PDB file of C-alpha atoms and ligand atoms in Angstrom:
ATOM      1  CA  UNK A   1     -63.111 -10.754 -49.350  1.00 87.00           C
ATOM      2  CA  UNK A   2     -66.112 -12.138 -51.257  1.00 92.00           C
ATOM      3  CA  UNK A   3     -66.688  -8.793 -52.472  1.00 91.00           C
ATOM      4  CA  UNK A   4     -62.908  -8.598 -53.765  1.00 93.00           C
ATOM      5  CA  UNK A   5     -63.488 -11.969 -55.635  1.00 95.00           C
ATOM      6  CA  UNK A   6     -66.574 -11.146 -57.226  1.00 96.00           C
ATOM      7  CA  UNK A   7     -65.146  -7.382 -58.800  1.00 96.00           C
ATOM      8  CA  UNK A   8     -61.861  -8.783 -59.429  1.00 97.00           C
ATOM      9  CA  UNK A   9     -63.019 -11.908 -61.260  1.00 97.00           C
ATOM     10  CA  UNK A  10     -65.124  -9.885 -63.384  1.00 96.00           C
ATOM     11  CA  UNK A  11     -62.761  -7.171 -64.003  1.00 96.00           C
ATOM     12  CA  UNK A  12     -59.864 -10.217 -64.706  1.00 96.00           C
ATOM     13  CA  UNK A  13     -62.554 -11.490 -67.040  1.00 96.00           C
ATOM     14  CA  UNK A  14     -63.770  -8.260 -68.858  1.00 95.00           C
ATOM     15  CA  UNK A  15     -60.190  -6.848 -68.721  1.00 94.00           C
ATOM     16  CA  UNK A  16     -62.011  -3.657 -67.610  1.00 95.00           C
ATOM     17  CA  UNK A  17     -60.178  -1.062 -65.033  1.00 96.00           C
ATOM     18  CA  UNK A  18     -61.954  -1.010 -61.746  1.00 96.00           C
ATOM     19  CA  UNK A  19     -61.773   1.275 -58.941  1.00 94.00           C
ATOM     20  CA  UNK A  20     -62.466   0.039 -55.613  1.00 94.00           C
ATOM     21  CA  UNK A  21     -63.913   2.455 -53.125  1.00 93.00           C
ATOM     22  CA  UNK A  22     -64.145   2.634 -49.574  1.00 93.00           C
ATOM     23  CA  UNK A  23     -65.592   5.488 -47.109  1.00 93.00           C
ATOM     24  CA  UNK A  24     -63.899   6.380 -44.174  1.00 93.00           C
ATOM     25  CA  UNK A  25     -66.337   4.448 -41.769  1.00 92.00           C
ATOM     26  CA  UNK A  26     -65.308   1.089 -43.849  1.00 91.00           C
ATOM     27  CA  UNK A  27     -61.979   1.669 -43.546  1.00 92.00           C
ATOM     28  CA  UNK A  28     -62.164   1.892 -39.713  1.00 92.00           C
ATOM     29  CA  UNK A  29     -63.818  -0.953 -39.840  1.00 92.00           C
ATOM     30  CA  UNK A  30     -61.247  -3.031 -41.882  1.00 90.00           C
ATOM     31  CA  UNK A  31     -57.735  -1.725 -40.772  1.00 91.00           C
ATOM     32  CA  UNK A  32     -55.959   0.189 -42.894  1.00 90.00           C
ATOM     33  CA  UNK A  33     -53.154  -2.060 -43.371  1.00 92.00           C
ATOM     34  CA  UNK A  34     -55.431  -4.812 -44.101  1.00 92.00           C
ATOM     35  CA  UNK A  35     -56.935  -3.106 -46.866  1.00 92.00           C
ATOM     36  CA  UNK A  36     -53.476  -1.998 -48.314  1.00 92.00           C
ATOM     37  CA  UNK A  37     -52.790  -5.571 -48.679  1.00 94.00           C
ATOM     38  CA  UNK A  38     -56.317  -7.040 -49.117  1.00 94.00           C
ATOM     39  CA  UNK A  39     -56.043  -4.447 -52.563  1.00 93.00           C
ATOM     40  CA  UNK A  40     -52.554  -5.572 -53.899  1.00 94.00           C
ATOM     41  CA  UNK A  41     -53.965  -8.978 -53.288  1.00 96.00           C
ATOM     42  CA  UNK A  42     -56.643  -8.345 -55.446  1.00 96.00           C
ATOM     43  CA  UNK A  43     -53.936  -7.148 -58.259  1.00 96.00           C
ATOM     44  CA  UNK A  44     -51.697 -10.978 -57.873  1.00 97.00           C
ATOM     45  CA  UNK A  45     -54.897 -12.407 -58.014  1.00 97.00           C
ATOM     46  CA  UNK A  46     -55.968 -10.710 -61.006  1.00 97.00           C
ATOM     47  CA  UNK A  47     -52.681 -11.345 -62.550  1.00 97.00           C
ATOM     48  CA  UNK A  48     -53.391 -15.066 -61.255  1.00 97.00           C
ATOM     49  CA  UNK A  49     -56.473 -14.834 -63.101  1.00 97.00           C
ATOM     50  CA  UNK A  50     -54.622 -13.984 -66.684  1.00 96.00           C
ATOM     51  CA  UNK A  51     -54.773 -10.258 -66.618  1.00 96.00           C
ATOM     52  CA  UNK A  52     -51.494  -9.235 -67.531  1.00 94.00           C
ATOM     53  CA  UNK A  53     -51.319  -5.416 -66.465  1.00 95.00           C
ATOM     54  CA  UNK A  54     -54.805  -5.183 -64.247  1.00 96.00           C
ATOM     55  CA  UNK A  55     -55.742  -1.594 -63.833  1.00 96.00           C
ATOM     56  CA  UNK A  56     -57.092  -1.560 -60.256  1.00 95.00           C
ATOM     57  CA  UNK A  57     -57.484   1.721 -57.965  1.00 95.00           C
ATOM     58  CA  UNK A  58     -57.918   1.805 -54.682  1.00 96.00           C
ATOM     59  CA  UNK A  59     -60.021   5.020 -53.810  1.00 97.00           C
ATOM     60  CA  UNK A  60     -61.153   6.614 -50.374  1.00 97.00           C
ATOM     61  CA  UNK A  61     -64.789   8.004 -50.784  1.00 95.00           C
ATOM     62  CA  UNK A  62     -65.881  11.118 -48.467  1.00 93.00           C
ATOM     63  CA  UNK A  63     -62.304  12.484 -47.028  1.00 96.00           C
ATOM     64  CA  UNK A  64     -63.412  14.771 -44.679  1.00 95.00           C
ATOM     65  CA  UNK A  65     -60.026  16.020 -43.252  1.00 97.00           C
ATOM     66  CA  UNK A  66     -56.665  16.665 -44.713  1.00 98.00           C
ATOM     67  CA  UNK A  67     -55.031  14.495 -42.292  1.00 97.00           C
ATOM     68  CA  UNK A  68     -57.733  10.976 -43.354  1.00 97.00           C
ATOM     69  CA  UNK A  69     -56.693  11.797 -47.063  1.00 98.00           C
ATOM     70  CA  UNK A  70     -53.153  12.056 -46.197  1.00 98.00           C
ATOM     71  CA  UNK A  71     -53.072   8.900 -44.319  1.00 96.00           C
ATOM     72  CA  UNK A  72     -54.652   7.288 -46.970  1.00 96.00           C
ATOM     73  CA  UNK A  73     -52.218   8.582 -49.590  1.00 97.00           C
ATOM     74  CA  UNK A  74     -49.401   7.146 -46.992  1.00 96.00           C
ATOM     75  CA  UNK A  75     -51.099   3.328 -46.685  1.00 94.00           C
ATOM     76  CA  UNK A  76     -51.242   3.131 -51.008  1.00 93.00           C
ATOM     77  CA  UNK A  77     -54.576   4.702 -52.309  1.00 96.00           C
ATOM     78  CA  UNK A  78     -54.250   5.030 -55.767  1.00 95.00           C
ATOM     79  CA  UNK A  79     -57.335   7.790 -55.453  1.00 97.00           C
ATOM     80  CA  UNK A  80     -58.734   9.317 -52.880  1.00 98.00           C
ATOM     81  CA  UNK A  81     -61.666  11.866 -52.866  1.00 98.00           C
ATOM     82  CA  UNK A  82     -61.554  15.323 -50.207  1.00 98.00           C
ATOM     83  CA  UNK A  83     -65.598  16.587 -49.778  1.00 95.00           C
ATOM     84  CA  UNK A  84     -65.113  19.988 -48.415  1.00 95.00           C
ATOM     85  CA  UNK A  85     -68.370  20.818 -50.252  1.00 92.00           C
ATOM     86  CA  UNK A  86     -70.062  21.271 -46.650  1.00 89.00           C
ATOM     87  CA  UNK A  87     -67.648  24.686 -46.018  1.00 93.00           C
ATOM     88  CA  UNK A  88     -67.640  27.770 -47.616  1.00 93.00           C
ATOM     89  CA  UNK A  89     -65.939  28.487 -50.950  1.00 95.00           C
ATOM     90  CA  UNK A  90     -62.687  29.652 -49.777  1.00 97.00           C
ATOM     91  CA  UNK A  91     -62.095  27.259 -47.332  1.00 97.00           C
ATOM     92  CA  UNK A  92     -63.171  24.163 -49.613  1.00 97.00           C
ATOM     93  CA  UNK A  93     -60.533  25.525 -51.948  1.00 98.00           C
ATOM     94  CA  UNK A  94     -58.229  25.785 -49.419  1.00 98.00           C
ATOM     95  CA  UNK A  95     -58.646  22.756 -47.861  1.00 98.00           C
ATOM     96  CA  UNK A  96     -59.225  20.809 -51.609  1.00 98.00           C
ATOM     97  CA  UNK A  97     -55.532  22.271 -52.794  1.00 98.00           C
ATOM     98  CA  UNK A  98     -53.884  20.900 -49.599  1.00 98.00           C
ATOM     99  CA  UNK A  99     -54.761  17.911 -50.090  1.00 98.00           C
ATOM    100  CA  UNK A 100     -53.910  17.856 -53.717  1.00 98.00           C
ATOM    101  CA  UNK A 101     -50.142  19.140 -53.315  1.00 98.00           C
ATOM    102  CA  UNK A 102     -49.859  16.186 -50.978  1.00 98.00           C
ATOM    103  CA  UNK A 103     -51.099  13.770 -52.826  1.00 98.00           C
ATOM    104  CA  UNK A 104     -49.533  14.694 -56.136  1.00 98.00           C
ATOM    105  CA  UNK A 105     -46.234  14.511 -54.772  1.00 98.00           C
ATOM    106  CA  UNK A 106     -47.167  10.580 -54.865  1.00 98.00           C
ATOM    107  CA  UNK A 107     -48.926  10.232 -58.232  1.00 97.00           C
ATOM    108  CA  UNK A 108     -52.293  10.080 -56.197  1.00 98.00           C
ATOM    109  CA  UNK A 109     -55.451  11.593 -58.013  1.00 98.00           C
ATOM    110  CA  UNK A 110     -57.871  13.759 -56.012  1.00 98.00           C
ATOM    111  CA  UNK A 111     -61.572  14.233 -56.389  1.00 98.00           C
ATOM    112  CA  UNK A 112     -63.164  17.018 -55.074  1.00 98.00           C
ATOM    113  CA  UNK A 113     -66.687  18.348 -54.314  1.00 96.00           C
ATOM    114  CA  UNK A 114     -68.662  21.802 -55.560  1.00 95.00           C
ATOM    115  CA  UNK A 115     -72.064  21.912 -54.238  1.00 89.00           C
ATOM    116  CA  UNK A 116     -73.947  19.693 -51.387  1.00 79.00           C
ATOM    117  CA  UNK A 117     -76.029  16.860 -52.127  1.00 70.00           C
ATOM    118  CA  UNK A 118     -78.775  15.890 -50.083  1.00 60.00           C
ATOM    119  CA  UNK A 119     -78.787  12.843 -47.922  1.00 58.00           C
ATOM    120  CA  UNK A 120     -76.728  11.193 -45.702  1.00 54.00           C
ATOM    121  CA  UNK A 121     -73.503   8.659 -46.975  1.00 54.00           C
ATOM    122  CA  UNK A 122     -71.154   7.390 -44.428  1.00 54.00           C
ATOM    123  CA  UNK A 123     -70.377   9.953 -41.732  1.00 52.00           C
ATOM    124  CA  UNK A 124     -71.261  13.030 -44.306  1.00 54.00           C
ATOM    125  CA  UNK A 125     -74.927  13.953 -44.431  1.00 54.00           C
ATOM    126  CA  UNK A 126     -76.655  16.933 -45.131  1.00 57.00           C
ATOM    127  CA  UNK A 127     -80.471  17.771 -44.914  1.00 54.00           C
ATOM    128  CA  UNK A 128     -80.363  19.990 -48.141  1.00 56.00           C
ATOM    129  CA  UNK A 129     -78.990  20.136 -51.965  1.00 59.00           C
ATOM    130  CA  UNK A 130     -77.236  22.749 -53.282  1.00 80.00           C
ATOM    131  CA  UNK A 131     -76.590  23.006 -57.126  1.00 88.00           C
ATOM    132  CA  UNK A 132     -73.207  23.449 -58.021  1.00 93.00           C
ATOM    133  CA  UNK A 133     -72.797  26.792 -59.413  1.00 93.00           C
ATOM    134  CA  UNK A 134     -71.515  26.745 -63.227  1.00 95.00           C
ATOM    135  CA  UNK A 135     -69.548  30.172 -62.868  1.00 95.00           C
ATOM    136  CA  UNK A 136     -67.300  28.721 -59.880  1.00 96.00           C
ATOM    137  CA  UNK A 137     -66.516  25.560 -61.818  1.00 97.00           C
ATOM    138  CA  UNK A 138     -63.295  26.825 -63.722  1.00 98.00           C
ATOM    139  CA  UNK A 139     -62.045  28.977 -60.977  1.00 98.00           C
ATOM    140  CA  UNK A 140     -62.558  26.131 -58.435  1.00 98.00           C
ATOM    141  CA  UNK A 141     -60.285  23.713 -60.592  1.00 98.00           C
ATOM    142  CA  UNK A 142     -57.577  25.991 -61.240  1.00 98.00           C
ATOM    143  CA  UNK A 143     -56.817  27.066 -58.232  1.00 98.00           C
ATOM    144  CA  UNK A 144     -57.256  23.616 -56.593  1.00 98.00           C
ATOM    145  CA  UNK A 145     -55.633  21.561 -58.907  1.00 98.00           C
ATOM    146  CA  UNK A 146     -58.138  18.336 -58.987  1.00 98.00           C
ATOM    147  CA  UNK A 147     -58.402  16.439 -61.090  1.00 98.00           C
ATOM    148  CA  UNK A 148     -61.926  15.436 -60.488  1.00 98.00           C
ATOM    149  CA  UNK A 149     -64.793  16.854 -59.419  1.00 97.00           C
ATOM    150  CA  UNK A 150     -68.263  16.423 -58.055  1.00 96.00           C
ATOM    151  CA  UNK A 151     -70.955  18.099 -58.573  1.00 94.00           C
ATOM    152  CA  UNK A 152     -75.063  18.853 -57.404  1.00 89.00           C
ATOM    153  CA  UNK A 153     -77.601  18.179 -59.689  1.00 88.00           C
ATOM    154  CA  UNK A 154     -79.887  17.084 -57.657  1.00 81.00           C
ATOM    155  CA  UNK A 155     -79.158  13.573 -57.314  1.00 79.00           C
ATOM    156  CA  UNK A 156     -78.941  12.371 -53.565  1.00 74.00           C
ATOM    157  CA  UNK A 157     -77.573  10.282 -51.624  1.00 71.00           C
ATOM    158  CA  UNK A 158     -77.732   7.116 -49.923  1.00 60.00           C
ATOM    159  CA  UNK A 159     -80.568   5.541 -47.664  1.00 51.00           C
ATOM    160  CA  UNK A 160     -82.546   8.584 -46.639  1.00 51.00           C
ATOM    161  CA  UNK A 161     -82.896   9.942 -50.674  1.00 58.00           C
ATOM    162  CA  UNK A 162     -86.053  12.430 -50.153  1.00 64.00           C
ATOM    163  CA  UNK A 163     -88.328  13.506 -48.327  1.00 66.00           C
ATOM    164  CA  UNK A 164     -92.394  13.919 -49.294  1.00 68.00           C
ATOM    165  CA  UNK A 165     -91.839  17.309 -48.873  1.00 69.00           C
ATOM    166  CA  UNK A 166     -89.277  17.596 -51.976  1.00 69.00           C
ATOM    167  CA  UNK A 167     -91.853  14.994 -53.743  1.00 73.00           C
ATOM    168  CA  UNK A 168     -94.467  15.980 -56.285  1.00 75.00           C
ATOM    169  CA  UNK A 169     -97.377  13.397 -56.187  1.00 79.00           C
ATOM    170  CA  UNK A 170     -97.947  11.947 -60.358  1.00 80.00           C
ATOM    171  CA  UNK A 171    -101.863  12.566 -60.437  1.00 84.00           C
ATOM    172  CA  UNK A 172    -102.369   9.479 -62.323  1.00 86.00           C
ATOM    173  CA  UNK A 173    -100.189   7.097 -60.099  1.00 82.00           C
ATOM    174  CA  UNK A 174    -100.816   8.864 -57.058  1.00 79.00           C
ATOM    175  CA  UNK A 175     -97.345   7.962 -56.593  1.00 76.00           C
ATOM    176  CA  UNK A 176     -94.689  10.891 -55.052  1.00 71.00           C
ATOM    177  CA  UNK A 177     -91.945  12.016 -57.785  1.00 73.00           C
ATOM    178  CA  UNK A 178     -88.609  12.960 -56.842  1.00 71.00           C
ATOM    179  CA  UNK A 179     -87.192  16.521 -58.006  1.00 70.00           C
ATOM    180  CA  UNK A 180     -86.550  16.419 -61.386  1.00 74.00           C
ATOM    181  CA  UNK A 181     -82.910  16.536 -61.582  1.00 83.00           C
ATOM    182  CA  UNK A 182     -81.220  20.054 -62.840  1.00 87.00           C
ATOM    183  CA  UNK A 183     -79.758  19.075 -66.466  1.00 90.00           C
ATOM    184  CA  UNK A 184     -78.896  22.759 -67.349  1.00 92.00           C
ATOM    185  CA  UNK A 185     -76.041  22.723 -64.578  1.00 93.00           C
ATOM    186  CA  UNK A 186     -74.822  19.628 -65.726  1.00 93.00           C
ATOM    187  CA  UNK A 187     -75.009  21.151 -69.033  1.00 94.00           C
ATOM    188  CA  UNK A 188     -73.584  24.422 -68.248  1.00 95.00           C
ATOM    189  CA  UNK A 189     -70.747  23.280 -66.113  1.00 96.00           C
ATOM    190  CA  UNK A 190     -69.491  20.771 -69.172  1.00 94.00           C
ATOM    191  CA  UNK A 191     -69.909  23.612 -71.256  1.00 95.00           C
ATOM    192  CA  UNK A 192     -67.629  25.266 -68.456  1.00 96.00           C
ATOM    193  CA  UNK A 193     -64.936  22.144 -67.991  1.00 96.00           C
ATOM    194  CA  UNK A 194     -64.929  20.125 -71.334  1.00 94.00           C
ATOM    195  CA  UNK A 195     -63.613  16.898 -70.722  1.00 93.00           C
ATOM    196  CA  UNK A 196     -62.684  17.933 -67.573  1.00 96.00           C
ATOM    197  CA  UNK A 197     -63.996  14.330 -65.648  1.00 95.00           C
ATOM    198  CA  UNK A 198     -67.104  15.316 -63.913  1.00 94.00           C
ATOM    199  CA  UNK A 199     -68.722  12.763 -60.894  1.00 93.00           C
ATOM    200  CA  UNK A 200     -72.247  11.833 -60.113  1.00 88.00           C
ATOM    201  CA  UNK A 201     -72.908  11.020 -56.473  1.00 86.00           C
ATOM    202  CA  UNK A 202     -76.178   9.249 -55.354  1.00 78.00           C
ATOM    203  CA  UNK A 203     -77.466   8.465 -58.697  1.00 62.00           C
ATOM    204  CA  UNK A 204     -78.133   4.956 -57.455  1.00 55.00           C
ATOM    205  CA  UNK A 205     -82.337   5.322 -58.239  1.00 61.00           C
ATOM    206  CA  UNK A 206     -81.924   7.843 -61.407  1.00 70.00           C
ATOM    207  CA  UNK A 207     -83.923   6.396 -64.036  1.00 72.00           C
ATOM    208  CA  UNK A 208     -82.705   4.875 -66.949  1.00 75.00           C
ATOM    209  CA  UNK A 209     -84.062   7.940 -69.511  1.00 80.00           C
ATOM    210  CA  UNK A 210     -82.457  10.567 -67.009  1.00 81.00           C
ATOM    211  CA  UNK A 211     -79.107   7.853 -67.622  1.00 80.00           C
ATOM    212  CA  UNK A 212     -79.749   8.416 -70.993  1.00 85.00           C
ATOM    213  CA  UNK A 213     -79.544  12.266 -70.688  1.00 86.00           C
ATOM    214  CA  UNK A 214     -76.932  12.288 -68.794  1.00 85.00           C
ATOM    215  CA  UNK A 215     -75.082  10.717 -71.425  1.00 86.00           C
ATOM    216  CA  UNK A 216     -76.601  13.135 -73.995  1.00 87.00           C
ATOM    217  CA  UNK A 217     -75.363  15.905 -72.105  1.00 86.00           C
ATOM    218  CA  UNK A 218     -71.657  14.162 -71.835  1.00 83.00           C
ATOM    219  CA  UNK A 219     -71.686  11.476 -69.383  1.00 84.00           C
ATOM    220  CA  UNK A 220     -70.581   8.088 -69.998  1.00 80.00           C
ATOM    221  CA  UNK A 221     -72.710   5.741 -68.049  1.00 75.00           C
ATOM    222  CA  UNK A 222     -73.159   3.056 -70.777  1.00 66.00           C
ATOM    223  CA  UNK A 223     -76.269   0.271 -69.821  1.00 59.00           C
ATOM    224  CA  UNK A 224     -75.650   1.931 -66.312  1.00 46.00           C
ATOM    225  CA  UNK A 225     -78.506   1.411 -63.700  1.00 44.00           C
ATOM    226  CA  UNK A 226     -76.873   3.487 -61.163  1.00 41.00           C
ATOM    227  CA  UNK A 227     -73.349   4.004 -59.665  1.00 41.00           C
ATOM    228  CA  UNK A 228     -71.629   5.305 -56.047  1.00 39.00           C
TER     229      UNK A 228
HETATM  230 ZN1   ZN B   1     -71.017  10.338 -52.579  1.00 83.34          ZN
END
């Protein structure tokens, strides 16, 4: 709740859209129906608040199953996000369109996932990164149909981020340097989808000059210090 008053004042206040995201684990954790009406709350109150058409999304983070996004598509998400990035090819494409012929059917928007990021975030965790490959990008969204996508550049996620053994250690400093983070994929895979919305996972501790490049290479993170 005090999270809900803090983002929607400041949305009310800003009149800026604003999604609001929750993994699968926090939605367990809050009842389902209590977050359907905990988020159209949140839209009377920021109506209360003098914003006369508030532009709030609710969006489930992670999906790891057809039948979590589907549910979530049934209880109001606005958004919700399938990561089959963990299977093979075929089967994440598979898997990705299923989810977005359901969810279409009820104006919801689907993100999907194209290479593994390192680290662990709710329930999904993986030990290794995998670059998304720029010549599956086009062929991935056409046949799935989503209308986002996330990809592996090397950014990673959550609270284990890496290990020493990725590190370099600055000789100066003596202090370990994450893997510099691979800007010709993002590059090539914009060249691939232009203006097709690309998402950054686990960019939470990217510096502010690689922020810059992102947005030199397309990305709109304006003043951002780190996102989801
Ligand atoms: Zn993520």
């Amino acid at each position: 709740m005090e999270q809900l008053q803090a983002i929607i004042k400041a949305s009310a206040e800003t009149k800026s859209p604003v999604i609001l995201q929750v993994s699968k684990g926090a939605r367990n954790y809050a009842n389902q129906t209590l977050l359907r009406y905990m988020a159209q709350g949140a839209v009377e109150y920021a109506k209360e608040l003098g914003w006369e058409h508030p532009q709030i999304c609710l969006h489930l983070d992670h999906g790891d199953s057809f039948e979590l996004c589907k549910s979530c598509v049934d209880f109001g998400f606005s958004s919700v996000m399938i990561d089959a990035s963990s299977l093979p090819y075929e089967e994440n494409i598979a898997l990705t369109k299923k989810v977005v012929e359901y969810a279409h059917q009820y104006d919801v928007t689907v993100e999907a996932e194209l290479g593994v990021l390192a680290g662990v975030e709710d329930e999904v965790s993986s030990a290794v990164s995998h670059y998304t490959k720029p010549e599956e990008v086009v062929d991935f969204a056409t046949r799935t149909g989503c209308d986002s996508l996330a990809i592996s550049i090397g950014t990673s996620h959550g609270a284990y981020k890496f290990t020493p053994e990725q590190c370099t250690r600055d000789p100066k400093t003596g202090r370990l340097v994450p893997p510099p983070l691979a800007f010709d994929v993002l590059d090539a895979i914009m060249e691939q989808l232009p203006g097709f919305p690309i998402v950054l996972h686990g960019s939470s501790s990217v510096p502010q000059e690689y922020v810059d490049m992102i947005n030199q290479y397309g990305g709109k993170l304006p003043d951002a210090v780190g996102c989801s």
